[in-house]
Coordinates of C-alpha atoms in Angstrom, one line a residue:
M1 CA 68.1 154.5 105.7
Q2 CA 65.3 155.9 107.7
T3 CA 65.3 156.8 111.4
H4 CA 62.0 157.2 113.3
E5 CA 61.8 158.6 116.8
Y6 CA 58.7 157.7 118.8
R7 CA 57.2 159.0 122.0
D8 CA 54.4 156.5 121.7
F9 CA 55.7 153.0 122.8
D10 CA 53.0 151.1 120.8
A11 CA 54.1 152.9 117.6
F12 CA 57.7 151.9 118.2
A13 CA 56.6 148.3 118.8
D14 CA 54.8 148.2 115.5
S15 CA 57.9 149.3 113.7
V16 CA 60.0 146.3 114.7
Q17 CA 60.5 143.9 111.8
G18 CA 60.6 140.1 111.5
V19 CA 58.3 139.4 114.4
D20 CA 54.6 139.3 115.3
C21 CA 54.6 140.2 118.9
Q22 CA 53.2 142.2 121.9
M23 CA 55.5 144.5 123.8
M24 CA 55.2 146.0 127.3
Q25 CA 57.4 148.8 128.5
D26 CA 58.6 149.0 132.1
K27 CA 60.7 151.5 134.1
P28 CA 60.8 154.2 131.5
T29 CA 63.6 156.7 131.9
K30 CA 63.6 158.8 128.7
R31 CA 60.2 158.1 127.1
I32 CA 61.8 158.1 123.7
W33 CA 62.1 155.1 121.5
S34 CA 63.9 155.2 118.1
I35 CA 64.5 152.7 115.4
T36 CA 66.7 152.9 112.2
D37 CA 65.8 150.8 109.2
I38 CA 68.1 149.7 106.4
D39 CA 66.5 147.7 103.6
L40 CA 69.1 145.6 101.7
G41 CA 66.5 143.6 99.7
D42 CA 65.8 140.2 101.3
T43 CA 67.9 141.3 104.3
K44 CA 66.8 144.0 106.7
V45 CA 68.9 145.7 109.4
Q46 CA 67.4 147.6 112.4
H47 CA 69.1 149.6 115.1
G48 CA 66.8 150.2 118.1
Q49 CA 67.2 152.5 121.1
L50 CA 64.8 152.1 123.9
G51 CA 64.2 154.5 126.8
S52 CA 62.8 151.8 129.0
A53 CA 63.0 148.1 130.0
N54 CA 60.6 145.9 128.1
I55 CA 59.0 142.5 127.9
V56 CA 58.2 141.0 124.5
E57 CA 56.1 137.9 123.6
G58 CA 55.6 136.7 120.1
E59 CA 57.0 134.7 117.2
T60 CA 59.3 135.2 114.3
A61 CA 58.3 135.4 110.7
A62 CA 57.9 132.0 108.9
D63 CA 60.3 133.0 106.1
A64 CA 63.2 134.6 107.9
Y65 CA 65.9 134.1 110.5
L66 CA 66.2 136.8 113.2
L67 CA 69.8 137.6 114.4
Y68 CA 69.7 139.8 117.5
M69 CA 72.7 141.7 118.9
P70 CA 72.6 143.3 122.3
L71 CA 74.5 146.6 122.5
T72 CA 74.2 147.7 126.1
A73 CA 76.9 146.2 128.4
T74 CA 75.1 147.1 131.6
C75 CA 71.8 145.5 130.6
E76 CA 70.8 141.8 131.1
Y77 CA 69.0 140.6 128.0
K78 CA 67.1 137.3 128.1
F79 CA 65.5 135.1 125.3
N80 CA 63.3 132.3 126.7
G81 CA 65.2 132.7 130.0
V82 CA 68.6 132.4 128.4
P83 CA 71.0 135.3 129.2
V84 CA 72.4 137.1 126.1
K85 CA 75.2 139.7 126.6
K86 CA 76.8 142.4 124.6
N87 CA 78.9 140.8 121.8
D88 CA 76.7 137.7 121.9
L89 CA 74.4 136.9 119.0
A90 CA 70.9 135.4 119.6
I91 CA 69.6 133.3 116.7
L92 CA 65.9 132.8 116.3
E93 CA 64.8 130.4 113.6
P94 CA 61.7 130.9 111.4
N95 CA 58.3 130.5 113.1
S96 CA 59.9 130.4 116.5
E97 CA 57.9 131.4 119.6
F98 CA 59.9 133.5 122.0
R99 CA 59.8 135.6 125.2
F100 CA 62.3 138.4 125.6
S101 CA 63.0 140.7 128.5
T102 CA 65.4 143.4 129.7
I103 CA 65.4 145.2 133.0
V104 CA 66.8 148.6 132.0
E105 CA 66.8 150.9 129.0
H106 CA 68.9 149.5 126.2
D107 CA 70.1 149.4 122.5
F108 CA 70.1 146.6 120.0
C109 CA 71.0 145.7 116.4
M110 CA 69.0 143.1 114.5
A111 CA 69.3 141.5 111.1
V112 CA 66.3 139.8 109.5
V113 CA 67.6 137.4 106.8
S114 CA 65.5 135.4 104.3
A115 CA 65.3 131.7 105.2
S116 CA 66.0 130.9 101.6
H117 CA 69.7 131.6 102.3
F118 CA 69.7 128.7 104.8
A119 CA 67.5 126.2 103.0
D120 CA 70.2 123.5 102.9
M121 CA 70.8 123.5 106.6
E122 CA 67.2 123.6 107.9
E123 CA 66.6 121.1 110.7
C124 CA 62.8 121.0 110.4
S125 CA 59.9 122.4 108.5
C126 CA 59.3 126.2 108.9
D127 CA 55.6 125.3 109.2
A128 CA 56.2 123.8 112.7
K129 CA 56.1 126.1 115.7
R130 CA 59.2 125.9 117.9
S131 CA 60.7 127.8 120.9
T132 CA 64.4 127.4 120.2
V133 CA 66.8 130.2 120.8
R134 CA 70.4 129.6 120.0
V135 CA 73.1 131.9 121.4
A136 CA 76.5 132.3 119.6
R137 CA 78.8 133.7 122.3
G138 CA 81.1 136.6 121.6
N139 CA 84.2 134.3 121.6
L140 CA 83.0 132.7 118.4
Q141 CA 85.0 134.4 115.6
S142 CA 82.2 134.3 113.0
A143 CA 79.7 135.8 115.5
R144 CA 82.1 138.7 116.2
K145 CA 82.6 139.1 112.4
L146 CA 78.8 139.3 111.8
C147 CA 78.4 141.9 114.5
Q148 CA 81.2 144.0 112.9
I149 CA 79.5 143.7 109.5
V150 CA 76.1 144.9 110.8
H151 CA 77.8 147.9 112.5
Q152 CA 79.6 148.7 109.3
I153 CA 76.4 148.6 107.4
L154 CA 74.8 151.1 109.8
S155 CA 77.8 153.4 109.6
S156 CA 77.9 153.3 105.8
A157 CA 74.2 153.9 105.5
A158 CA 74.5 156.9 107.9
S159 CA 77.2 158.5 105.8
C160 CA 75.7 157.8 102.4
P161 CA 72.0 158.8 102.2
Q162 CA 71.3 156.7 99.1
F163 CA 73.2 153.7 100.3
E164 CA 70.3 151.2 100.0
S165 CA 70.0 152.0 96.2
K166 CA 73.7 151.6 95.5
V167 CA 75.6 148.5 94.3
A168 CA 77.4 148.6 97.6
A169 CA 74.2 147.6 99.4
K170 CA 74.1 144.3 97.5
H171 CA 77.7 143.5 98.4
A172 CA 77.0 144.4 102.0
S173 CA 74.0 142.1 102.1
A174 CA 76.0 139.3 100.5
A175 CA 78.8 139.7 103.1
L176 CA 76.2 139.6 105.9
V177 CA 74.5 136.5 104.5
R178 CA 77.8 134.7 104.0
V179 CA 79.0 135.1 107.6
A180 CA 75.5 134.6 109.0
S181 CA 75.4 131.2 107.2
K182 CA 78.6 130.2 109.0
V183 CA 77.2 131.2 112.4
V184 CA 73.9 129.5 111.8
A185 CA 75.5 126.3 110.5
H186 CA 77.8 126.2 113.6
E187 CA 74.9 126.7 116.0
L188 CA 72.7 124.1 114.4
Q189 CA 75.4 121.6 115.1
Q190 CA 75.2 122.5 118.8
E191 CA 72.7 121.5 121.3
A192 CA 70.0 124.2 121.9
V193 CA 70.7 126.2 125.0
P194 CA 69.2 124.4 128.0
Q195 CA 66.8 126.1 130.3
L196 CA 68.2 127.3 133.6
G197 CA 67.2 125.8 136.9
R198 CA 65.8 122.4 137.9
A199 CA 62.1 122.9 138.4
R200 CA 60.1 119.7 138.5
L201 CA 58.4 121.1 135.4
P202 CA 60.5 122.7 132.7
R203 CA 60.5 126.5 133.1
S204 CA 59.1 126.8 129.6
E205 CA 56.1 124.6 130.5
I206 CA 55.4 126.7 133.6
I207 CA 55.3 129.9 131.6
E208 CA 53.2 128.3 128.8
R209 CA 50.6 127.2 131.3
S210 CA 50.5 130.6 133.0
M211 CA 50.1 132.4 129.7
A212 CA 47.3 130.0 128.7
L213 CA 45.4 131.0 131.8
L214 CA 45.9 134.7 131.1
E215 CA 44.6 134.3 127.5
D216 CA 41.5 132.4 128.8
V217 CA 40.5 135.0 131.4
N218 CA 41.4 137.9 129.0
A219 CA 40.7 141.1 131.0
E220 CA 39.6 139.5 134.3
P221 CA 42.0 140.0 137.2
V222 CA 44.3 137.1 138.0
H223 CA 46.2 136.4 141.2
V224 CA 49.5 134.7 141.6
R225 CA 48.1 131.7 143.4
E226 CA 45.7 131.1 140.4
L227 CA 48.7 131.2 138.0
A228 CA 50.6 128.7 140.3
T229 CA 47.6 126.4 140.4
A230 CA 47.2 126.6 136.6
A231 CA 50.9 125.8 136.1
G232 CA 50.8 123.0 138.7
V233 CA 53.7 124.4 140.7
S234 CA 54.3 126.2 144.0
E235 CA 54.2 130.0 144.1
R236 CA 58.0 129.9 144.7
S237 CA 58.6 127.9 141.5
L238 CA 56.3 130.3 139.7
R239 CA 58.3 133.3 140.9
R240 CA 61.6 131.7 139.8
S241 CA 60.2 131.0 136.4
F242 CA 58.9 134.5 135.8
Q243 CA 62.2 136.0 137.1
E244 CA 64.1 133.8 134.7
Y245 CA 62.0 134.6 131.7
F246 CA 60.9 138.2 132.2
G247 CA 63.3 139.6 134.7
V248 CA 60.4 140.4 137.1
G249 CA 58.2 138.4 139.4
P250 CA 54.7 137.4 138.6
I251 CA 53.1 140.2 140.7
H252 CA 55.0 142.8 138.8
Y253 CA 54.3 141.1 135.5
L254 CA 50.5 141.0 136.3
Q255 CA 50.5 144.7 137.3
L256 CA 52.4 145.6 134.1
R257 CA 50.1 143.5 132.0
R258 CA 47.0 145.2 133.5
L259 CA 48.4 148.7 133.1
H260 CA 49.1 148.0 129.4
L261 CA 45.7 146.5 128.9
I262 CA 43.9 149.4 130.4
N263 CA 46.1 151.8 128.4
R264 CA 44.9 150.2 125.2
V265 CA 41.3 150.3 126.3
L266 CA 41.6 154.0 127.2
R267 CA 43.2 154.8 123.8
E268 CA 40.4 153.2 121.9
A269 CA 37.5 154.4 124.1
D270 CA 35.1 157.2 123.3
P271 CA 35.6 159.9 126.0
D272 CA 32.0 161.1 125.5
A273 CA 30.6 157.6 126.3
N274 CA 33.1 156.3 128.8
S275 CA 34.7 157.5 132.1
V276 CA 38.1 156.5 133.5
T277 CA 36.6 155.1 136.7
E278 CA 34.1 152.9 134.7
I279 CA 36.9 151.5 132.6
L280 CA 39.1 150.9 135.7
A281 CA 36.3 149.2 137.6
Q282 CA 35.5 147.0 134.6
H283 CA 39.1 145.7 134.8
G284 CA 39.1 145.1 138.6
E285 CA 40.7 148.3 139.7
W286 CA 39.1 150.1 142.7
Q287 CA 41.9 152.1 144.2
F288 CA 41.7 154.8 141.5
G289 CA 44.2 157.3 143.0
R290 CA 46.9 154.7 143.5
F291 CA 46.3 153.2 140.0
A292 CA 46.6 156.7 138.5
T293 CA 50.0 157.2 140.2
R294 CA 51.3 153.9 138.8
Y295 CA 49.9 154.6 135.4
R296 CA 51.5 158.0 135.2
Q297 CA 54.9 156.6 136.3
L298 CA 54.7 154.2 133.4
F299 CA 53.1 156.2 130.6
G300 CA 53.9 159.8 131.5
E301 CA 50.3 160.9 131.7
L302 CA 47.2 160.4 133.7
P303 CA 44.5 157.9 132.6
S304 CA 42.2 160.8 132.0
E305 CA 44.7 162.4 129.6
T306 CA 45.0 159.2 127.6
L307 CA 41.2 159.0 127.3
R308 CA 40.9 162.6 126.2
A309 CA 43.8 162.4 123.7
T310 CA 43.0 162.7 120.0
R311 CA 44.3 159.7 118.2
P312 CA 45.0 159.7 114.4

């Protein structure tokens, strides 16, 4: 078992297994993110502690199921706009596109299980992209049992430094896979969780069209009305969709996106060849002092400090 503590959010994001994604932090309170890894062969278990809210966009691996367990009772977790609470279990199938959000700091457990264990119950080819999130509620006995097994694995690995190399790890992995198979089999027989609300367009389509515009314009500034036009809906419907998927409105999302984009540019820029104001102006920012205040609230340092920092 290995536990890593990060003060750099991007480094933490890179350590999350089973997904190819981009993460944005929001409302940091502790500025510390940690993750514990337990390798049980073709099953991986992770325990994460985040000192901030976050928004995640990406897709799961093509060869594994991702089983996500919220741990913070006071936090609202959402996968593709679907609320997931403590004691619930979110199931993401292989090759699934997803959007995830929380609005406060939070903890989670996650198991990444090889899809080979579920080969006889696959609904469709793992080569096809999908956006299905299934939620096994905490009142499902097998879901509760699976959460208990994951917690026991974490506890056993913490008390036995060489746990991963012992025979017990194989038995623990087998127990996890056995119960996970029951949960997945049960959920595949159910209808996928419907999207909330009754927008003329499905919420998922509104978000997809909005994201397509953001990808097209890349670093260019985008306004809410442009997103609404691209999505073919009113600004009110756009706000509801963003609130449902990301826990924040489109204005806050766009501000957060620009802050993270500029943060990445500053981290990669040569301080001898670039200035902060030039980089900000290139990305549509002209109120430099106000931007620096927002930037420091999110990242804990001024843009100039990020630019001057020595990166490995």
